[in-house]
CSV table of C-alpha atoms and ligand atoms in Angstrom, one decimal:
chain,number,residue,atom,x,y,z
C,1,MET,CA,29.2,69.3,10.1
C,2,ALA,CA,30.7,66.0,11.4
C,3,GLU,CA,29.9,64.3,8.1
C,4,GLU,CA,31.7,67.1,6.3
C,5,HIS,CA,34.8,66.9,8.6
C,6,TYR,CA,35.0,63.1,8.0
C,7,SER,CA,34.3,63.1,4.3
C,8,ARG,CA,37.0,65.7,3.7
C,9,ALA,CA,39.5,63.6,5.6
C,10,LYS,CA,38.4,60.5,3.7
C,11,ASN,CA,38.8,62.1,0.3
C,12,SER,CA,42.3,63.3,1.0
C,13,THR,CA,43.2,59.8,2.3
C,14,MET,CA,42.0,58.2,-1.0
C,15,GLN,CA,43.9,60.6,-3.1
C,16,SER,CA,47.2,60.3,-1.3
C,17,GLN,CA,47.0,56.5,-1.0
C,18,SER,CA,46.8,55.8,-4.7
C,19,ALA,CA,49.8,57.9,-5.6
C,20,PHE,CA,52.0,56.6,-2.8
C,21,GLU,CA,55.4,54.9,-3.6
C,22,PRO,CA,56.8,52.8,-0.7
C,23,LYS,CA,60.3,52.4,-2.2
C,24,GLU,CA,60.8,56.1,-2.6
C,25,PHE,CA,59.4,56.8,0.8
C,26,VAL,CA,61.6,54.2,2.6
C,27,GLU,CA,64.8,55.4,0.8
C,28,ASN,CA,64.1,59.1,1.7
C,29,GLN,CA,63.3,58.2,5.3
C,30,ILE,CA,66.5,56.1,5.7
C,31,GLN,CA,68.5,59.1,4.6
C,32,GLN,CA,66.7,61.5,6.9
C,33,ILE,CA,67.0,59.2,9.9
C,34,ARG,CA,70.7,58.8,9.3
C,35,ASN,CA,71.1,62.6,9.0
C,36,GLN,CA,69.1,63.1,12.2
C,37,LEU,CA,70.7,60.3,14.3
C,38,GLY,CA,74.2,60.2,13.1
C,39,LYS,CA,76.0,57.7,15.4
C,40,GLU,CA,73.4,58.0,18.2
C,41,ARG,CA,71.4,55.0,19.5
C,42,ALA,CA,67.6,55.0,19.6
C,43,LEU,CA,64.9,53.1,21.5
C,44,VAL,CA,61.6,51.9,19.9
C,45,ALA,CA,58.6,50.3,21.7
C,46,VAL,CA,57.0,47.7,19.4
C,47,SER,CA,53.6,46.3,20.0
C,48,GLY,CA,53.4,44.0,17.0
C,49,GLY,CA,51.0,46.4,15.3
C,50,VAL,CA,51.7,47.3,11.7
C,51,ASP,CA,52.7,50.9,12.6
C,52,SER,CA,55.3,50.3,15.3
C,53,SER,CA,56.6,47.2,13.5
C,54,ALA,CA,57.0,48.9,10.2
C,55,CYS,CA,58.6,51.9,12.0
C,56,ALA,CA,61.1,49.7,13.8
C,57,ALA,CA,62.0,47.8,10.6
C,58,LEU,CA,62.5,51.0,8.7
C,59,VAL,CA,64.7,52.6,11.4
C,60,TYR,CA,66.6,49.3,11.7
C,61,GLN,CA,67.5,49.6,8.1
C,62,ALA,CA,68.9,53.0,8.7
C,63,ILE,CA,70.9,52.5,11.9
C,64,VAL,CA,71.0,48.7,12.4
C,65,ASN,CA,72.4,47.7,15.8
C,66,ASN,CA,72.1,51.2,17.2
C,67,LEU,CA,68.4,50.5,17.5
C,68,LEU,CA,67.1,48.8,20.7
C,69,CYS,CA,63.5,47.4,20.3
C,70,VAL,CA,61.4,46.7,23.4
C,71,ILE,CA,58.0,45.2,23.9
C,72,LEU,CA,56.3,46.6,27.0
C,73,ASP,CA,54.4,43.6,28.4
C,74,ASP,CA,51.9,45.9,30.1
C,75,ALA,CA,49.1,43.4,31.1
C,76,PHE,CA,46.9,44.7,28.3
C,77,MET,CA,48.2,42.7,25.4
C,78,ARG,CA,46.3,39.7,24.2
C,79,GLU,CA,46.9,36.1,25.3
C,80,GLY,CA,50.5,35.1,24.4
C,81,GLU,CA,51.0,38.2,22.3
C,82,PRO,CA,54.3,39.6,23.6
C,83,GLU,CA,56.1,36.3,23.0
C,84,LYS,CA,54.4,35.8,19.6
C,85,VAL,CA,55.4,39.3,18.4
C,86,ALA,CA,59.0,39.0,19.7
C,87,ASN,CA,59.3,35.7,17.9
C,88,LEU,CA,58.0,37.1,14.6
C,89,LEU,CA,60.1,40.2,14.6
C,90,SER,CA,63.4,38.7,15.8
C,91,GLN,CA,63.4,36.1,13.0
C,92,PRO,CA,64.7,36.5,9.4
C,93,PRO,CA,64.1,38.6,7.3
C,94,LEU,CA,63.7,41.3,10.0
C,95,ASN,CA,66.1,40.1,12.7
C,96,LEU,CA,65.2,43.0,15.0
C,97,PRO,CA,67.0,43.0,18.3
C,98,ILE,CA,64.0,42.7,20.8
C,99,LYS,CA,63.7,42.6,24.5
C,100,ILE,CA,60.4,42.0,26.4
C,101,LEU,CA,60.0,44.2,29.5
C,102,ASN,CA,57.7,42.7,32.0
C,103,VAL,CA,55.9,45.8,33.4
C,104,LYS,CA,52.5,44.2,34.1
C,105,LYS,CA,52.4,44.9,37.9
C,106,ARG,CA,53.4,48.5,37.4
C,107,PHE,CA,50.7,49.2,34.9
C,108,LEU,CA,48.0,47.4,37.0
C,109,THR,CA,49.0,49.3,40.1
C,110,GLU,CA,49.0,52.7,38.3
C,111,MET,CA,45.6,52.0,36.7
C,112,LYS,CA,44.0,50.5,39.8
C,113,GLY,CA,40.7,52.1,40.8
C,114,LEU,CA,40.4,54.4,37.9
C,115,ARG,CA,37.0,54.5,36.2
C,116,ASP,CA,37.1,57.5,33.9
C,117,ALA,CA,38.2,56.7,30.3
C,118,GLU,CA,40.1,59.8,29.7
C,119,GLU,CA,41.9,59.5,33.1
C,120,LYS,CA,42.8,55.9,32.3
C,121,ARG,CA,44.3,56.9,28.9
C,122,LYS,CA,46.3,59.7,30.5
C,123,VAL,CA,47.7,57.4,33.3
C,124,PHE,CA,48.5,54.8,30.7
C,125,ARG,CA,50.4,57.3,28.6
C,126,GLU,CA,52.3,58.6,31.6
C,127,THR,CA,53.3,55.1,32.8
C,128,PHE,CA,54.2,54.1,29.3
C,129,TYR,CA,56.5,57.1,28.7
C,130,ASN,CA,58.0,57.0,32.3
C,131,ILE,CA,59.1,53.4,31.6
C,132,LEU,CA,60.5,54.2,28.2
C,133,SER,CA,62.3,57.2,29.7
C,134,GLU,CA,63.8,55.1,32.5
C,135,THR,CA,64.8,52.5,29.9
C,136,ALA,CA,66.4,55.0,27.6
C,137,LYS,CA,68.3,56.7,30.4
C,138,GLY,CA,69.5,53.4,31.7
C,139,GLU,CA,70.9,52.7,28.2
C,140,GLY,CA,72.2,56.2,27.7
C,141,ILE,CA,69.8,56.7,24.7
C,142,ARG,CA,68.5,60.1,23.8
C,143,TYR,CA,66.1,59.3,20.9
C,144,LEU,CA,62.8,57.6,21.0
C,145,VAL,CA,61.4,56.2,17.7
C,146,GLN,CA,57.7,55.8,17.4
C,147,GLY,CA,55.2,54.8,14.7
C,148,THR,CA,52.8,57.7,15.1
C,149,ILE,CA,50.6,58.0,11.9
C,150,LEU,CA,48.7,60.9,10.5
C,151,ALA,CA,45.3,59.6,11.7
C,152,ASP,CA,46.6,59.5,15.3
C,153,ILE,CA,47.7,63.2,15.1
C,154,MET,CA,44.5,64.3,13.3
C,155,GLU,CA,42.2,62.7,15.8
C,156,THR,CA,44.1,63.9,18.8
C,157,ALA,CA,44.5,67.5,17.5
C,158,GLY,CA,40.9,67.5,16.4
C,159,GLY,CA,39.7,66.5,19.9
C,160,VAL,CA,38.6,62.9,19.0
C,161,LYS,CA,40.8,61.2,21.5
C,162,THR,CA,43.9,61.4,23.7
C,163,GLN,CA,46.0,59.1,21.6
C,164,HIS,CA,48.6,57.3,23.8
C,165,ASN,CA,51.5,58.2,21.4
C,166,VAL,CA,50.7,61.8,20.4
C,167,LEU,CA,52.8,64.2,22.5
C,168,SER,CA,54.7,67.0,20.9
C,169,GLN,CA,51.7,67.8,18.6
C,170,ILE,CA,49.6,68.6,21.7
C,171,GLY,CA,52.3,70.7,23.3
C,172,ILE,CA,54.1,68.2,25.5
C,173,SER,CA,57.9,68.6,25.2
C,174,THR,CA,59.3,65.1,25.4
C,175,GLU,CA,62.8,66.4,26.0
C,176,GLU,CA,61.8,68.4,29.1
C,177,ARG,CA,59.4,65.8,30.4
C,178,TYR,CA,61.1,62.5,29.6
C,179,GLY,CA,64.6,63.4,28.4
C,180,PHE,CA,64.3,62.1,24.8
C,181,GLN,CA,63.7,63.5,21.4
C,182,LEU,CA,61.2,61.9,19.1
C,183,VAL,CA,61.8,60.3,15.7
C,184,GLU,CA,58.5,59.7,13.9
C,185,PRO,CA,59.1,58.6,10.3
C,186,LEU,CA,55.5,57.5,9.6
C,187,LYS,CA,53.7,60.6,10.8
C,188,THR,CA,52.7,61.8,7.3
C,189,LEU,CA,51.1,58.4,6.4
C,190,PHE,CA,47.7,56.9,6.6
C,191,LYS,CA,47.2,53.3,7.6
C,192,GLY,CA,46.9,52.0,4.0
C,193,GLN,CA,50.3,53.6,3.2
C,194,VAL,CA,51.9,52.1,6.3
C,195,ARG,CA,50.8,48.7,5.1
C,196,LYS,CA,52.4,49.3,1.8
C,197,VAL,CA,55.7,50.2,3.6
C,198,ALA,CA,55.3,47.1,5.8
C,199,ARG,CA,54.9,44.8,2.7
C,200,TYR,CA,57.8,46.5,1.0
C,201,LEU,CA,60.1,46.0,4.0
C,202,GLY,CA,59.2,42.3,4.1
C,203,LEU,CA,57.2,42.2,7.4
C,204,PRO,CA,55.4,38.9,7.9
C,205,ARG,CA,51.8,38.8,6.7
C,206,GLU,CA,50.6,38.3,10.3
C,207,ILE,CA,51.9,41.8,11.0
C,208,ALA,CA,51.6,43.7,7.7
C,209,GLU,CA,47.9,42.7,7.4
C,210,ARG,CA,47.0,42.6,11.0
C,211,GLN,CA,44.0,44.5,12.2
C,212,PRO,CA,44.8,47.5,14.3
C,213,PHE,CA,45.3,47.1,18.0
C,214,PRO,CA,45.4,50.3,20.1
C,215,GLY,CA,48.5,51.3,22.0
C,216,PRO,CA,46.8,51.2,25.4
C,217,GLY,CA,45.7,47.7,24.4
C,218,LEU,CA,42.9,46.0,26.2
C,219,SER,CA,42.8,48.8,28.8
C,220,VAL,CA,40.5,50.8,26.4
C,221,ARG,CA,38.3,47.7,26.1
C,222,VAL,CA,37.7,47.2,29.8
C,223,VAL,CA,35.0,49.8,30.3
C,224,GLY,CA,35.2,51.4,33.8
C,225,GLU,CA,37.4,50.0,36.4
C,226,ILE,CA,40.1,47.5,35.5
C,227,ARG,CA,40.1,44.4,37.7
C,228,ARG,CA,42.1,41.2,37.2
C,229,ASP,CA,39.1,38.9,36.8
C,230,LYS,CA,37.5,41.4,34.4
C,231,LEU,CA,40.7,41.6,32.3
C,232,GLU,CA,41.1,37.8,32.3
C,233,SER,CA,37.6,37.3,31.0
C,234,LEU,CA,38.2,40.0,28.3
C,235,LYS,CA,41.3,38.2,27.2
C,236,LYS,CA,39.3,34.9,26.7
C,237,ALA,CA,36.5,36.7,25.0
C,238,THR,CA,38.9,38.5,22.7
C,239,ALA,CA,40.5,35.3,21.6
C,240,ILE,CA,37.0,33.8,20.9
C,241,ALA,CA,35.7,36.8,19.0
C,242,GLU,CA,38.9,37.2,16.9
C,243,GLU,CA,39.0,33.5,16.0
C,244,LYS,CA,35.3,33.4,14.9
C,245,LEU,CA,35.1,36.8,13.2
C,246,ALA,CA,38.3,36.6,11.1
C,247,LYS,CA,36.7,34.7,8.2
C,248,HIS,CA,34.2,37.6,7.7
C,249,GLU,CA,37.1,39.9,7.1
C,250,PRO,CA,35.9,43.0,9.0
C,251,SER,CA,38.5,45.8,9.2
C,252,GLN,CA,38.6,45.6,12.9
C,253,TYR,CA,36.9,43.1,15.3
C,254,PHE,CA,37.1,42.5,19.0
C,255,ALA,CA,35.3,42.1,22.3
C,256,VAL,CA,34.9,44.6,25.2
C,257,ILE,CA,33.8,44.0,28.8
C,258,LEU,CA,31.7,46.2,31.1
C,259,ASP,CA,30.3,46.0,34.6
C,260,ASN,CA,26.8,44.6,34.6
C,261,VAL,CA,25.5,47.7,36.5
C,262,GLU,CA,22.5,49.5,35.0
C,263,LYS,CA,20.7,52.7,35.8
C,264,PRO,CA,17.2,52.5,37.3
C,265,HIS,CA,14.6,52.0,34.6
C,266,GLY,CA,13.3,55.5,33.8
C,267,ALA,CA,11.7,57.6,31.1
C,268,GLN,CA,14.6,57.2,28.6
C,269,GLU,CA,14.5,53.4,28.7
C,270,LEU,CA,10.7,53.6,28.3
C,271,GLN,CA,11.0,55.9,25.3
C,272,ILE,CA,13.6,53.6,23.6
C,273,GLU,CA,11.3,50.5,24.3
C,274,LEU,CA,8.4,52.2,22.6
C,275,LEU,CA,10.6,53.2,19.7
C,276,THR,CA,11.9,49.6,19.3
C,277,THR,CA,8.4,48.2,19.6
C,278,ASP,CA,7.2,50.4,16.8
C,279,PHE,CA,10.3,49.9,14.6
C,280,LEU,CA,10.4,46.1,14.8
C,281,LYS,CA,6.6,45.7,14.9
C,282,VAL,CA,6.6,43.6,18.1
C,283,SER,CA,4.5,43.9,21.2
C,284,PRO,CA,5.8,46.0,24.2
C,285,SER,CA,6.0,43.0,26.4
C,286,GLN,CA,8.6,41.5,24.1
C,287,VAL,CA,11.0,44.5,24.4
C,288,SER,CA,13.4,45.5,27.2
C,289,VAL,CA,16.0,48.2,27.3
C,290,THR,CA,18.9,48.6,29.7
C,291,ILE,CA,21.1,51.7,30.1
C,292,PHE,CA,24.5,50.9,31.7
C,293,GLU,CA,26.0,53.0,34.5
C,294,ASP,CA,29.3,53.4,32.6
C,295,LYS,CA,29.7,55.5,29.6
C,296,ALA,CA,31.5,55.0,26.2
C,297,THR,CA,33.1,57.4,23.8
C,298,GLY,CA,31.5,58.7,20.7
C,299,VAL,CA,32.0,61.4,18.1
C,300,ARG,CA,29.8,64.5,17.6
C,301,GLU,CA,30.7,67.2,15.1
C,302,GLY,CA,34.2,65.8,14.9
C,303,LYS,CA,34.8,65.9,18.7
C,304,ARG,CA,35.0,63.2,21.2
C,305,ILE,CA,32.2,62.9,23.7
C,306,TYR,CA,31.2,60.5,26.5
C,307,GLY,CA,27.7,59.1,26.1
C,308,LYS,CA,25.4,56.5,27.4
C,309,ILE,CA,25.4,52.8,26.4
C,310,SER,CA,22.0,51.2,25.9
C,311,ALA,CA,21.3,47.5,25.3
C,312,LEU,CA,18.2,46.2,23.6
C,313,LYS,CA,16.6,42.8,24.1
C,314,VAL,CA,13.7,41.7,21.9
C,315,LEU,CA,12.0,38.3,22.4
C,316,THR,CA,10.0,36.3,19.9
C,317,ASN,CA,6.5,35.1,20.7
C,318,LYS,CA,8.1,31.8,21.8
C,319,GLY,CA,10.5,33.6,24.2
C,320,ASP,CA,13.7,33.1,22.2
C,321,ILE,CA,15.9,36.1,21.3
C,322,HIS,CA,14.5,37.8,18.2
C,323,GLN,CA,17.3,38.0,15.6
C,324,PRO,CA,16.3,40.4,12.8
C,325,ASP,CA,18.7,41.2,10.0
C,326,ILE,CA,21.7,43.3,11.3
C,327,GLN,CA,20.9,46.2,8.9
C,328,SER,CA,17.5,46.8,10.5
C,329,LEU,CA,19.2,46.9,13.9
C,330,ILE,CA,21.6,49.5,12.5
C,331,ASP,CA,18.6,51.5,11.2
C,332,LEU,CA,16.9,51.2,14.6
C,333,GLN,CA,20.1,52.4,16.3
C,334,THR,CA,20.1,55.5,14.0
C,335,ARG,CA,16.6,56.4,15.2
C,336,ILE,CA,17.5,55.8,18.8
C,337,VAL,CA,20.6,58.0,18.7
C,338,THR,CA,18.9,60.7,16.7
C,339,GLU,CA,16.2,61.0,19.3
C,340,ASN,CA,18.6,60.5,22.2
C,341,PRO,CA,21.8,62.4,21.4
C,342,VAL,CA,23.3,61.5,24.8
C,343,MET,CA,23.5,57.9,23.6
C,344,THR,CA,26.8,56.9,22.0
C,345,ARG,CA,26.3,53.1,21.8
C,346,VAL,CA,23.5,50.8,21.1
C,347,PHE,CA,24.0,47.1,21.8
C,348,TYR,CA,21.7,44.3,20.8
C,349,VAL,CA,21.6,41.1,22.9
C,350,ILE,CA,22.9,37.9,21.2
C,351,ARG,CA,22.7,35.5,24.2
C,352,GLU,CA,22.2,35.7,28.0
C,353,LYS,CA,22.6,33.3,30.9
C,354,SER,CA,21.3,33.3,34.5
C,355,PRO,CA,22.0,33.7,37.3
C,356,ARG,CA,23.2,37.3,36.9
C,357,GLN,CA,27.0,37.8,36.8
C,358,PRO,CA,29.1,40.9,37.4
C,359,TYR,CA,30.1,41.5,33.8
C,360,VAL,CA,28.7,41.7,30.2
C,361,VAL,CA,30.6,41.5,27.0
C,362,ALA,CA,30.0,43.3,23.7
C,363,VAL,CA,31.4,42.2,20.3
C,364,ARG,CA,32.4,44.8,17.8
C,365,ALA,CA,33.1,44.3,14.1
C,366,VAL,CA,33.5,47.3,11.7
C,367,LYS,CA,34.3,47.9,8.1
C,368,THR,CA,36.4,50.9,7.2
C,369,GLU,CA,39.1,52.3,4.9
C,370,ASP,CA,40.7,54.9,7.1
C,371,PHE,CA,39.4,54.3,10.6
C,372,LEU,CA,38.1,57.9,10.7
C,373,THR,CA,34.6,56.6,9.9
C,374,ALA,CA,33.4,53.0,10.2
C,375,LYS,CA,30.3,50.9,9.3
C,376,VAL,CA,29.0,48.1,11.4
C,377,ALA,CA,29.9,44.8,9.8
C,378,ASP,CA,27.0,42.6,8.8
C,379,ILE,CA,28.0,39.5,10.6
C,380,PRO,CA,25.7,36.4,10.2
C,381,TRP,CA,23.7,35.5,13.3
C,382,THR,CA,25.2,31.9,13.2
C,383,THR,CA,28.6,33.4,13.9
C,384,LEU,CA,27.3,35.8,16.5
C,385,ASN,CA,25.5,32.9,18.3
C,386,GLU,CA,28.7,30.8,18.2
C,387,ILE,CA,30.8,33.6,19.7
C,388,ALA,CA,28.2,34.3,22.4
C,389,GLU,CA,27.7,30.7,23.3
C,390,GLU,CA,31.5,30.1,23.7
C,391,ILE,CA,32.0,33.3,25.7
C,392,LEU,CA,29.2,32.5,28.1
C,393,THR,CA,30.6,29.0,28.6
C,394,THR,CA,34.2,30.0,29.0
C,395,CYS,CA,33.8,33.2,31.1
C,396,GLY,CA,31.9,32.2,34.2
C,397,ASN,CA,31.6,35.9,35.4
C,398,VAL,CA,29.8,37.1,32.2
C,399,SER,CA,26.0,37.0,31.9
C,400,ALA,CA,25.2,38.5,28.5
C,401,VAL,CA,26.9,39.0,25.1
C,402,TYR,CA,25.8,41.8,22.8
C,403,TYR,CA,26.6,43.0,19.3
C,404,ASP,CA,27.5,46.7,19.1
C,405,VAL,CA,25.4,48.1,16.2
C,406,THR,CA,26.7,51.7,16.3
C,407,PRO,CA,28.8,53.1,13.4
C,408,LYS,CA,31.5,55.8,13.7
C,409,PRO,CA,30.4,58.5,14.0
C,410,THR,CA,28.1,58.3,16.5
C,411,ALA,CA,30.4,55.9,18.3
C,412,THR,CA,34.2,55.6,18.1
C,413,ILE,CA,35.6,52.3,17.1
C,414,GLU,CA,37.0,51.6,20.6
C,415,MET,CA,34.8,51.9,23.7
C,416,GLU,CA,37.0,54.4,25.5
E,501,XMP,P1,38.6,55.2,17.6
E,501,XMP,O1,38.3,54.4,18.8
E,501,XMP,O2,39.2,56.5,18.0
E,501,XMP,O3,39.8,54.4,16.9
E,501,XMP,O4,37.5,55.3,16.6
E,501,XMP,C1,40.3,54.6,15.6
E,501,XMP,C2,41.4,53.6,15.4
E,501,XMP,O5,42.5,54.0,16.3
E,501,XMP,C3,42.8,52.9,17.1
E,501,XMP,N1,43.1,53.5,18.4
E,501,XMP,C4,44.4,53.6,18.9
E,501,XMP,N2,45.6,53.3,18.4
E,501,XMP,N3,46.6,54.2,20.3
E,501,XMP,C5,46.7,53.6,19.1
E,501,XMP,O6,47.8,53.2,18.8
E,501,XMP,C6,45.4,54.6,20.9
E,501,XMP,O7,45.4,55.2,22.0
E,501,XMP,C7,44.3,54.3,20.1
E,501,XMP,N4,42.9,54.5,20.4
E,501,XMP,C8,42.3,54.0,19.3
E,501,XMP,C9,41.6,52.0,17.2
E,501,XMP,O8,41.9,50.7,17.5
E,501,XMP,C10,41.1,52.2,15.7
E,501,XMP,O9,41.8,51.4,14.8
């Protein structure tokens, strides 16, 4: 059922992408935007991702200086990102008029103490739109432009996630709630088509070819409660993982951080240990399994669920970490989640350090065409070891680094 849902979506993506003509699309949209906005001004929040940047560039062509672009520096962007993005977009050939709004404190205060992933997403969305609403009102602007794409709408409507930028499609009236009307010129496009539009509009390569970064940013990669020290370590781990993984060209690659708090060892851990022993042909004393207290999102039958996160550690006879080929770990993961449907993630340890620290990091790298399904990227152990080594040295409060060997579905791409 889930496979059917995703393969239908995938087929339609492939067909529509090959026939797509960016020039014609852009010209039609410019006309439509002019018809819709007339002499009105509009506000757009850009993150530097291909969707919001292409959208802003497109609307700028239609209404030029009637467009105000803002970057919400919300504490969840990567190191140095707001400035880098503002710099790229405000230079020729785009020359977008950009303002950075420093709203870090407000987001951190609103999100403080929240643990539940869905609640965090909702609070993020509310804070995000409240700030945009206040900014628009302050400027006398009645239109908000956003780069929502078809996958965002399909996944929110289909129950896969609460996307930060999908509102009217789930029954929220933006006019009543926030006082603006939405303009969403990319909402019929898939990611590949948006990249074509971005290249056609002359966006810099760093943006047109950039890997996706979620609207709620690093907040969906801090599993459980967001704390400053946890977020700081995630920013460092993200920079290391991105730098070392880029050469392998996964479709999306990043780090996540979670509390190093595990459930008491019980029957499920034991069952997974036995399964791992049998699958990897090692002795039981070489295998240990942890199930974390926090949960992560996954997909079952096309719907979003919250499931358990397990981490496997297998040692060699000499006591080093056993590093079998990644494909066999993916196969092992399939057996584990088949026999334990409450499990949405399987991590495999790359490196650990002692004494025990409050956090662990997981590295994720996936290959995908449409982001509706994704395979785990076969990253060489040398790269994984380098990443883990550097993260453990740089982040004092992290005691283990794992590789996430779960495809989508079972897991989602992001952790929350
Ligand atoms: P998931 O985690 O649902 O992600 O498998 C699929 C793709 O969507 C991105 N993503 C988001 N993008 N706002 C966004 O703009 C969001 O709330 C959001 N959540 C996930 C994710 O990075 C991946 O590329």
